CSV table of C-alpha atoms and ligand atoms in Angstrom, one decimal:
chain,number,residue,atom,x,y,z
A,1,UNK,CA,12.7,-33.4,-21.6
A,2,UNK,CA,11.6,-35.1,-18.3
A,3,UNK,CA,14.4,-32.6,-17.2
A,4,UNK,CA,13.5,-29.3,-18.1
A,5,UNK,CA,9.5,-30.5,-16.9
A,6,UNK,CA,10.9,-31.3,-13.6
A,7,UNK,CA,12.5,-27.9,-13.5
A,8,UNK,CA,9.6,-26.1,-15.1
A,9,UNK,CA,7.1,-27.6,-12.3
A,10,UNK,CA,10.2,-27.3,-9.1
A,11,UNK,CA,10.1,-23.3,-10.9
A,12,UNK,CA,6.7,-23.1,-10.7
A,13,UNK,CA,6.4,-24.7,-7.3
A,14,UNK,CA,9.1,-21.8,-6.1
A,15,UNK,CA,6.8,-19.3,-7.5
A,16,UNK,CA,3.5,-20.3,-5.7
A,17,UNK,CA,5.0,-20.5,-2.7
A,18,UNK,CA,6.7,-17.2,-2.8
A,19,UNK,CA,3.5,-15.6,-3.4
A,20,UNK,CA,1.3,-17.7,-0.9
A,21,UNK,CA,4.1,-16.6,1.6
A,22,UNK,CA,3.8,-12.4,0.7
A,23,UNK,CA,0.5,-11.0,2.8
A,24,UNK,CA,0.7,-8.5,-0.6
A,25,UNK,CA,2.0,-9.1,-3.8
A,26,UNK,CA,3.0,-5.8,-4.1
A,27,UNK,CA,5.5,-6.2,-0.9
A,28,UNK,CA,9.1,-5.5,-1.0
A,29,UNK,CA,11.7,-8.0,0.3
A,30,UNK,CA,13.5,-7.5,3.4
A,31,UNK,CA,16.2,-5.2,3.8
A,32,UNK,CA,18.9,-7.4,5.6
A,33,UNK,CA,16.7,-8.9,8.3
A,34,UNK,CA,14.1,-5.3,8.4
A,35,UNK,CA,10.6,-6.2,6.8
A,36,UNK,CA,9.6,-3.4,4.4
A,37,UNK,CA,5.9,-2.4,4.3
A,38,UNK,CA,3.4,-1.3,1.7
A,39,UNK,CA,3.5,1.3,0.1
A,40,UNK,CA,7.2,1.5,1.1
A,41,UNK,CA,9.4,0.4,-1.7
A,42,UNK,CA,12.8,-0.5,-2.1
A,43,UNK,CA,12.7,-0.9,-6.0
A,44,UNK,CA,11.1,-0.3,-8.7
A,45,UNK,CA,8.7,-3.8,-8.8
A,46,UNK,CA,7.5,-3.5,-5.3
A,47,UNK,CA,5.7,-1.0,-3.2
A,48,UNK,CA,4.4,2.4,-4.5
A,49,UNK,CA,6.8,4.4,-6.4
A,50,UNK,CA,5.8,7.6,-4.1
A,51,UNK,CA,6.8,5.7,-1.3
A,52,UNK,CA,10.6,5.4,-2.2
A,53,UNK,CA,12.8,4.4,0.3
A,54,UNK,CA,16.3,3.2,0.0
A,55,UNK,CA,17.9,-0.6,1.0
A,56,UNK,CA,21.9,0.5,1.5
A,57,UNK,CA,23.7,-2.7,2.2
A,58,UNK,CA,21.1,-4.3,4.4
A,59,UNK,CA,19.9,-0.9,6.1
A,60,UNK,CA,17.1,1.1,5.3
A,61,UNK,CA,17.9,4.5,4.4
A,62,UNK,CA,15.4,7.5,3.9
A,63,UNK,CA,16.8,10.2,1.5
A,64,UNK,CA,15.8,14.1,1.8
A,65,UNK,CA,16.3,16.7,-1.0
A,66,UNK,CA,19.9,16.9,-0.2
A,67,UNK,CA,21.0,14.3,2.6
A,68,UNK,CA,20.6,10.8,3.5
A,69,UNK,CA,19.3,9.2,7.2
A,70,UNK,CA,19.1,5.7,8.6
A,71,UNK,CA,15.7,4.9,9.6
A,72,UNK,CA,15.8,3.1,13.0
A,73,UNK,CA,12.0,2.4,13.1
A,74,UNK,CA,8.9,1.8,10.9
A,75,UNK,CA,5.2,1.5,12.4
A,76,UNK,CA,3.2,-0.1,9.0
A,77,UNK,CA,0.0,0.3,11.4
A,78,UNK,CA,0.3,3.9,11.8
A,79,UNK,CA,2.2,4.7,9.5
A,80,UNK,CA,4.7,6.1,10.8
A,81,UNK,CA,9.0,6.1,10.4
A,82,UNK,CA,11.6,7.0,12.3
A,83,UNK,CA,15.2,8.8,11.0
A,84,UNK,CA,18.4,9.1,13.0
A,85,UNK,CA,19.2,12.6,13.0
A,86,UNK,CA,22.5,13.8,11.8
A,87,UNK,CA,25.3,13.7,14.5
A,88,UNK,CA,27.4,16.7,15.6
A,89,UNK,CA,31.1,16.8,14.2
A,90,UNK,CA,33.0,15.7,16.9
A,91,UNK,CA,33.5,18.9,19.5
A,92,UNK,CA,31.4,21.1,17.7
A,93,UNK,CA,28.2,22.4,18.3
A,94,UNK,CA,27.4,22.1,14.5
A,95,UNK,CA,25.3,19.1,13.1
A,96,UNK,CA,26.9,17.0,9.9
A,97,UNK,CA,23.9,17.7,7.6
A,98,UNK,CA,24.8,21.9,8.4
A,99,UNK,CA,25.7,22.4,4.9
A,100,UNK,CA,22.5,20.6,3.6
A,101,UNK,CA,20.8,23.0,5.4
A,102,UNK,CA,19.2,20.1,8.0
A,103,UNK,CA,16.4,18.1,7.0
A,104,UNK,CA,14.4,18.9,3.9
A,105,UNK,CA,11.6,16.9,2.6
A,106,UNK,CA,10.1,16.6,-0.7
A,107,UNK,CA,7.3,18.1,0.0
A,108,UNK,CA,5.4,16.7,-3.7
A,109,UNK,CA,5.8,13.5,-2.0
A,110,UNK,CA,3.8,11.9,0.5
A,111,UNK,CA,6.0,12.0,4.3
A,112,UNK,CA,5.7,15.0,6.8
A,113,UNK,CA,7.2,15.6,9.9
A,114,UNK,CA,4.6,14.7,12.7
A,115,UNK,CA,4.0,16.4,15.7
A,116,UNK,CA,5.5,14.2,18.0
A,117,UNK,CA,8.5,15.5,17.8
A,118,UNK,CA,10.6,17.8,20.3
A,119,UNK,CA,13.0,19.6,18.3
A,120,UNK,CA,16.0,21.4,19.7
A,121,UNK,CA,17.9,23.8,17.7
A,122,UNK,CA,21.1,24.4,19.2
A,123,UNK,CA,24.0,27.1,18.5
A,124,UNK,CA,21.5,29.7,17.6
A,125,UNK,CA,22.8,33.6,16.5
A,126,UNK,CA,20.2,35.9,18.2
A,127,UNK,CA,18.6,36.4,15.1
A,128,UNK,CA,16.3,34.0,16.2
A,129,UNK,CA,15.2,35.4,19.2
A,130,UNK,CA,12.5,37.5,17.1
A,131,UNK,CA,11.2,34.0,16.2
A,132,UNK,CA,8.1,32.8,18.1
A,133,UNK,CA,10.1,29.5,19.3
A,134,UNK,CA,11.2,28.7,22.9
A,135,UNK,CA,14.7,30.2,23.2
A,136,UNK,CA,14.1,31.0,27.3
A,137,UNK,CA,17.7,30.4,29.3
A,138,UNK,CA,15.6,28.2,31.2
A,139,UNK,CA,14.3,26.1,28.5
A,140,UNK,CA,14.4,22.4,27.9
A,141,UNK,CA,17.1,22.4,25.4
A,142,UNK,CA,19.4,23.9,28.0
A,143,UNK,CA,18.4,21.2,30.5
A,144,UNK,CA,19.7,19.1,27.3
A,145,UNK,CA,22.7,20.4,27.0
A,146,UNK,CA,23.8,20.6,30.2
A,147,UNK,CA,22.8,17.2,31.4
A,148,UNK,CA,23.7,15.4,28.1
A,149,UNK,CA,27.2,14.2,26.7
A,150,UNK,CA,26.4,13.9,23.7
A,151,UNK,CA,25.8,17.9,23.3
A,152,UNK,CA,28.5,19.0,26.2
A,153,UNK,CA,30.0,21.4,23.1
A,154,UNK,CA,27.4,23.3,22.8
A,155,UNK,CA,27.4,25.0,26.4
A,156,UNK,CA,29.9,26.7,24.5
A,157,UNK,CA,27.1,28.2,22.7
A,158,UNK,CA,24.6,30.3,24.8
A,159,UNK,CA,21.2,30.3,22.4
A,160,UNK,CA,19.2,27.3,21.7
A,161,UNK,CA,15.9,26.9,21.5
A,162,UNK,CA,13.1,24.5,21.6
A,163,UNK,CA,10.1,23.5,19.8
A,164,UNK,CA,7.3,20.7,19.2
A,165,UNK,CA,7.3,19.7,15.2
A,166,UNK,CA,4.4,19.8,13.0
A,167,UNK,CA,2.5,21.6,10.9
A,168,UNK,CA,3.3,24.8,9.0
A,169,UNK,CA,6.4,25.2,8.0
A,170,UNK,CA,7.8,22.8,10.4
A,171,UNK,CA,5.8,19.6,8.3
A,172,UNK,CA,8.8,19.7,5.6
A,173,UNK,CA,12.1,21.1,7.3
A,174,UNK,CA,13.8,21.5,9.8
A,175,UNK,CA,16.3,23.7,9.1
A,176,UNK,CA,19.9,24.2,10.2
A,177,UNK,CA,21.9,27.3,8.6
A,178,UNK,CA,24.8,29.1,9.2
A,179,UNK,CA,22.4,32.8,9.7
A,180,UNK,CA,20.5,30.8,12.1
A,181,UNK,CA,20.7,27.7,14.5
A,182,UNK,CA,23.9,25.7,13.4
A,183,UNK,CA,22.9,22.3,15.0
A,184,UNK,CA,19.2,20.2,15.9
A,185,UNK,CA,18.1,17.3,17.9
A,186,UNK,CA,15.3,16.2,17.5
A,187,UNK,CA,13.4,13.5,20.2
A,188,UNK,CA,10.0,10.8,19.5
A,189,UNK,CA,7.3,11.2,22.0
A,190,UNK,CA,9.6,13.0,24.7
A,191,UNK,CA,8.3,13.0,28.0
A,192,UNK,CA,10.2,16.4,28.9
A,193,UNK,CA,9.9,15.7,33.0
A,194,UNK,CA,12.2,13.0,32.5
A,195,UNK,CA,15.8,13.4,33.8
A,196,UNK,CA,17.7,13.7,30.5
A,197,UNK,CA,19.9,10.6,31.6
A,198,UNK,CA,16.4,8.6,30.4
A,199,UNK,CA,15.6,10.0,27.4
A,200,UNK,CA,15.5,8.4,24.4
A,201,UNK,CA,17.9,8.5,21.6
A,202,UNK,CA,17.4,11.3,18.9
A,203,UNK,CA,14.7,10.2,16.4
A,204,UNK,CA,13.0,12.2,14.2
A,205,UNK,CA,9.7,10.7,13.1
A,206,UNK,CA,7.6,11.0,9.8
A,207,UNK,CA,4.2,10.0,8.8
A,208,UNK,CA,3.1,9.0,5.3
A,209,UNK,CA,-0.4,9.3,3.7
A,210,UNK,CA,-2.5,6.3,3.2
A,211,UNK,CA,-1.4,5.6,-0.3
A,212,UNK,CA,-4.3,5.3,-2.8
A,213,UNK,CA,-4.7,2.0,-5.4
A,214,UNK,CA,-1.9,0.8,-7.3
A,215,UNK,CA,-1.2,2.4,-10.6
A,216,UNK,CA,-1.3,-0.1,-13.6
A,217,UNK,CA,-1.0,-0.1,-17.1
A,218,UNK,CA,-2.8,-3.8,-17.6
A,219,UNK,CA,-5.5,-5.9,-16.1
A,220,UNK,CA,-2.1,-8.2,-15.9
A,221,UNK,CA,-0.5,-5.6,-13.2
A,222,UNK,CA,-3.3,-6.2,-10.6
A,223,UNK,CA,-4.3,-9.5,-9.1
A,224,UNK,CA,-8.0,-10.9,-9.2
A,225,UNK,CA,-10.0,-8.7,-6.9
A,226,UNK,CA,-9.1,-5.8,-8.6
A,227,UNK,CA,-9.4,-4.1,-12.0
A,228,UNK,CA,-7.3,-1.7,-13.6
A,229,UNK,CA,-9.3,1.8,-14.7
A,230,UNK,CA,-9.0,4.6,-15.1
A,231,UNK,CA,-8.8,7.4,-11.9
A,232,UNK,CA,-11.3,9.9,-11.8
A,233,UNK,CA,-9.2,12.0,-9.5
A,234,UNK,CA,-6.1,11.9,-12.1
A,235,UNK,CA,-6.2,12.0,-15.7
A,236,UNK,CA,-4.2,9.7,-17.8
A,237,UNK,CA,-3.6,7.6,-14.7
A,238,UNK,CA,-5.1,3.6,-14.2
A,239,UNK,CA,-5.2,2.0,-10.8
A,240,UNK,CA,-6.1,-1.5,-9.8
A,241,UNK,CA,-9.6,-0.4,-8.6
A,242,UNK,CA,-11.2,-2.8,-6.3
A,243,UNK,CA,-13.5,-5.3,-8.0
A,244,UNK,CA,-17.4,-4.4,-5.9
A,245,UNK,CA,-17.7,-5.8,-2.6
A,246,UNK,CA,-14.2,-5.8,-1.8
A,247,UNK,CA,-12.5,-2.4,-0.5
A,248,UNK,CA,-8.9,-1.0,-0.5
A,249,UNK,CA,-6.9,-1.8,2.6
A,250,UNK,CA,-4.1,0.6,2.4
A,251,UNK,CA,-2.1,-0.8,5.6
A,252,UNK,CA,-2.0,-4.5,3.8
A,253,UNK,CA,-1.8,-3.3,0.3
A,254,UNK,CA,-4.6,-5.6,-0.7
A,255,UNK,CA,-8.2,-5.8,-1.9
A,256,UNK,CA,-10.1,-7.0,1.2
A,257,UNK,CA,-14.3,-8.1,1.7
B,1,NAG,C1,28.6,27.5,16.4
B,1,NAG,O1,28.6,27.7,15.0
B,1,NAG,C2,29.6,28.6,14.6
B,1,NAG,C3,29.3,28.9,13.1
B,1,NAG,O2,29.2,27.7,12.3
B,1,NAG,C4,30.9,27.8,14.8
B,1,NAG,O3,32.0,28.7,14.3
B,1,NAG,C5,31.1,27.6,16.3
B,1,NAG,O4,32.3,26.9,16.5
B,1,NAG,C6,29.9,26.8,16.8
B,1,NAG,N1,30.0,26.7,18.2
B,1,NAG,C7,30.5,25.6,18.8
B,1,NAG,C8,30.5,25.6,20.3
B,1,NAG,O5,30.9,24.6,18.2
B,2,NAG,C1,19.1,20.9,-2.0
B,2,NAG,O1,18.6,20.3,-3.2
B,2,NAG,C2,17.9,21.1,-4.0
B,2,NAG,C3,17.3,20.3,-5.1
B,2,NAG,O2,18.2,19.2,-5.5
B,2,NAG,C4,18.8,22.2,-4.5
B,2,NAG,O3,18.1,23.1,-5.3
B,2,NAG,C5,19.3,23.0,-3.3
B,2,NAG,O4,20.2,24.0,-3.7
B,2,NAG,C6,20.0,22.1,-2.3
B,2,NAG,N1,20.2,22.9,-1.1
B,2,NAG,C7,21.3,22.7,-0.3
B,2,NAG,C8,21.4,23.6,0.8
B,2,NAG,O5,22.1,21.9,-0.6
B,3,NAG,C1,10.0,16.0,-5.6
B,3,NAG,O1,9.1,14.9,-5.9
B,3,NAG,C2,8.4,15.0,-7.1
B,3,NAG,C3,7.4,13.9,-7.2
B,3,NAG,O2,8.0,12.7,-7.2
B,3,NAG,C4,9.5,14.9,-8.3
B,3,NAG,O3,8.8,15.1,-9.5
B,3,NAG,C5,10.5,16.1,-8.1
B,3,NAG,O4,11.5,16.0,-9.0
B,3,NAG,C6,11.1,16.0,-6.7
B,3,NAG,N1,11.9,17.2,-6.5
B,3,NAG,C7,13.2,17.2,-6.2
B,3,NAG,C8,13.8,18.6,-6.1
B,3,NAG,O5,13.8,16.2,-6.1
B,4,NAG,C1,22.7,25.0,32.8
B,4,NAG,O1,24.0,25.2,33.4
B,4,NAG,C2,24.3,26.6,33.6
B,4,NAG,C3,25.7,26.7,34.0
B,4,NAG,O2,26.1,25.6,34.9
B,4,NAG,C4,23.3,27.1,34.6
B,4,NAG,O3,23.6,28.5,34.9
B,4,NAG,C5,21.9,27.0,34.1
B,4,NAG,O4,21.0,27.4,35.1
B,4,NAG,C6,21.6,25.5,33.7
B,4,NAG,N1,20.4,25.5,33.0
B,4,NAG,C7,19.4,24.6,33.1
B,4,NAG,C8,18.2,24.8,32.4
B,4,NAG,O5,19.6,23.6,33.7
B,5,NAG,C1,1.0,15.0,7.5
B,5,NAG,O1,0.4,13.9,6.9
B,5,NAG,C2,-0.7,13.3,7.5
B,5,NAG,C3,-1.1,12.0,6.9
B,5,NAG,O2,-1.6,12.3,5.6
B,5,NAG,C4,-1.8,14.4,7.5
B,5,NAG,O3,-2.9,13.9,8.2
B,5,NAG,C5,-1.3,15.6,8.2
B,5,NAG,O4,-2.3,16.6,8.1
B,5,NAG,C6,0.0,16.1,7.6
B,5,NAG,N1,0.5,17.2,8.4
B,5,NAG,C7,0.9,18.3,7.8
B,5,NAG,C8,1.3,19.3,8.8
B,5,NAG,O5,0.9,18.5,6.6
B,6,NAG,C1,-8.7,16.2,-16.6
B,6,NAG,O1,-8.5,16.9,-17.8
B,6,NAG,C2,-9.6,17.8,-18.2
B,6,NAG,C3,-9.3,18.4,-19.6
B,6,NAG,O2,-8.0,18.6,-19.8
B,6,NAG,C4,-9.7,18.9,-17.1
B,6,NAG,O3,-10.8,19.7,-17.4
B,6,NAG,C5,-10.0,18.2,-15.8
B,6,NAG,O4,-10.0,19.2,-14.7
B,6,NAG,C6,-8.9,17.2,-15.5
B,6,NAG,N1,-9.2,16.5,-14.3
B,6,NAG,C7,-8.3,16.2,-13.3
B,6,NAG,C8,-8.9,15.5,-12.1
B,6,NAG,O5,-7.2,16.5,-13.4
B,7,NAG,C1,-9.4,-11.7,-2.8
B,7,NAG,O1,-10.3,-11.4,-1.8
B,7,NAG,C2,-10.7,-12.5,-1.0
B,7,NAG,C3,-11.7,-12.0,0.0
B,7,NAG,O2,-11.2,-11.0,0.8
B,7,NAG,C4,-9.4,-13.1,-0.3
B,7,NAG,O3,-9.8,-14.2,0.5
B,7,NAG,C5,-8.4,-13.5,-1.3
B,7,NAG,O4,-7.2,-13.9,-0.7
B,7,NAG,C6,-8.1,-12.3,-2.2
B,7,NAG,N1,-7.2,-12.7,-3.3
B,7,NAG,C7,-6.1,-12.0,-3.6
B,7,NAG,C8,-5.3,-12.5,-4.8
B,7,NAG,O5,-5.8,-10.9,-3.0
């Protein structure tokens, strides 16, 4: 008996602490040694649910329609991620994620594609010259490819064009196809007078919405500043409402004064 109390308490001691130690009680472990934010979630128990994200063997992964990509940064404060776009197959100007049709976002769920993004489409049939992007001989994306290893097969290739993300129908895709451009790049924050020996690696970055009070079914789902109701905005749906004086902080995930 003096046992199992002894257990019971050291359990309960575990517990406390693991909660005193988690900013939110709503946060997801650690993927390998990566923190993972609120609202991002990694499983079904942590985070918001629209905020799905994948933990593949220690790495986050962000999953489109069709395709999979490693995310290489997360900015909670902004909130803001970063993918790794697909690679080109090996002496080929033609990217690995052709057949998916490039990059294609949910576009019920919550992440767009900000405008901080250059985009290069490279491999291009001239049906896209009738297409209001930048496809000038002189433009960046053949700077790109000249100067850059990576993309030396695509010299091969004499249309490419060049674009800044965002908005439109650029905030959900950014296609590849075999009628069209048969590879992309895609660069964060590019400072385009830099020689392309500086530039940064691809990245392709996406923003989420602030995400709105947790959904609950109980008073028992939300901690003690908060009170599960109903949502005005959604019928049939109870969040964890903020008890008065006390306001949603979407970056932490918590109730604050
Ligand atoms: C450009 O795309 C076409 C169609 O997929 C492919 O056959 C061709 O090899 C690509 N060009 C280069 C330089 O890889
Ligand atoms: C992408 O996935 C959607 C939904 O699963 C499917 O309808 C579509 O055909 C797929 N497209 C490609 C190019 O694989
Ligand atoms: C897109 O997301 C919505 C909301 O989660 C989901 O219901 C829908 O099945 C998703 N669509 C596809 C094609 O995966
Ligand atoms: C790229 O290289 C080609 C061939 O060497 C050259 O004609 C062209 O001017 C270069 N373009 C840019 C933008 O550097
Ligand atoms: C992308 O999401 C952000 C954050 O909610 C929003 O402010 C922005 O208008 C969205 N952009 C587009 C093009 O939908
Ligand atoms: C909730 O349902 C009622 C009746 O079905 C409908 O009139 C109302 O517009 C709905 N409200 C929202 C926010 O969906
Ligand atoms: C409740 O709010 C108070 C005041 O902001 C804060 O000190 C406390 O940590 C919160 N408790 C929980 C469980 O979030």
């Amino acid at each position: 008996m003096a046992v199992t109390l002894n257990l019971l308490s050291t359990a309960l001691l575990l517990l406390t602490c693991a909660v005193g130690v988690t900013v939110s009680v709503n946060r997801c472990p650690n993927c390998g040694s990566t923190a993972v934010p609120y609202p991002l979630s990694t499983g079904s128990s942590c985070g918001d649910q629209n905020y799905k994200i994948r933990c593949d063997a220690g790495s986050l992964v962000f999953d489109t329609l069709n395709n999979t990509y490693p995310i290489t940064s997360i900015n909670r404060f902004n909130q803001r991620l970063v993918i790794q776009p697909a690679s080109l197959v090996p002496n080929t100007c033609v990217t690995t994620d052709l057949r998916f049709e490039g990059v294609q976002l949910n576009s019920s769920l919550p992440f767009n594609i900000t405008s901080s993004n250059t985009v290069m489409f490279l491999n291009c049939t001239d049906s896209i010259l009738r297409s209001p992007l930048d496809c000038s001989s002189n433009g960046l994306c053949h700077e790109y490819v000249n100067e850059s290893s990576r993309a030396a097969a695509c010299e091969a290739s004499p249309i490419c064009c060049t674009f800044k993300a965002g908005g439109g129908a650029t905030a959900y895709a950014i296609r590849a196809r075999e009628t069209g451009c048969r590879a992309y790049t895609s660069f964060v924050n590019l400072q385009s007078d830099l020689p392309v020996n500086r530039w940064p690696e691809p990245g392709m970055e996406l923003q989420w919405v602030s995400p709105p009070e947790p959904v609950c079914g109980t008073q028992a789902d939300c901690d003690r500043n908060s009170t599960c109701r109903s949502d005005p905005n959604s019928n049939g749906t109870r969040r964890c409402f903020c008890n008065s004086g006390l306001f949603w902080d979407p970056i932490e995930g918590v109730c604050t004064e």
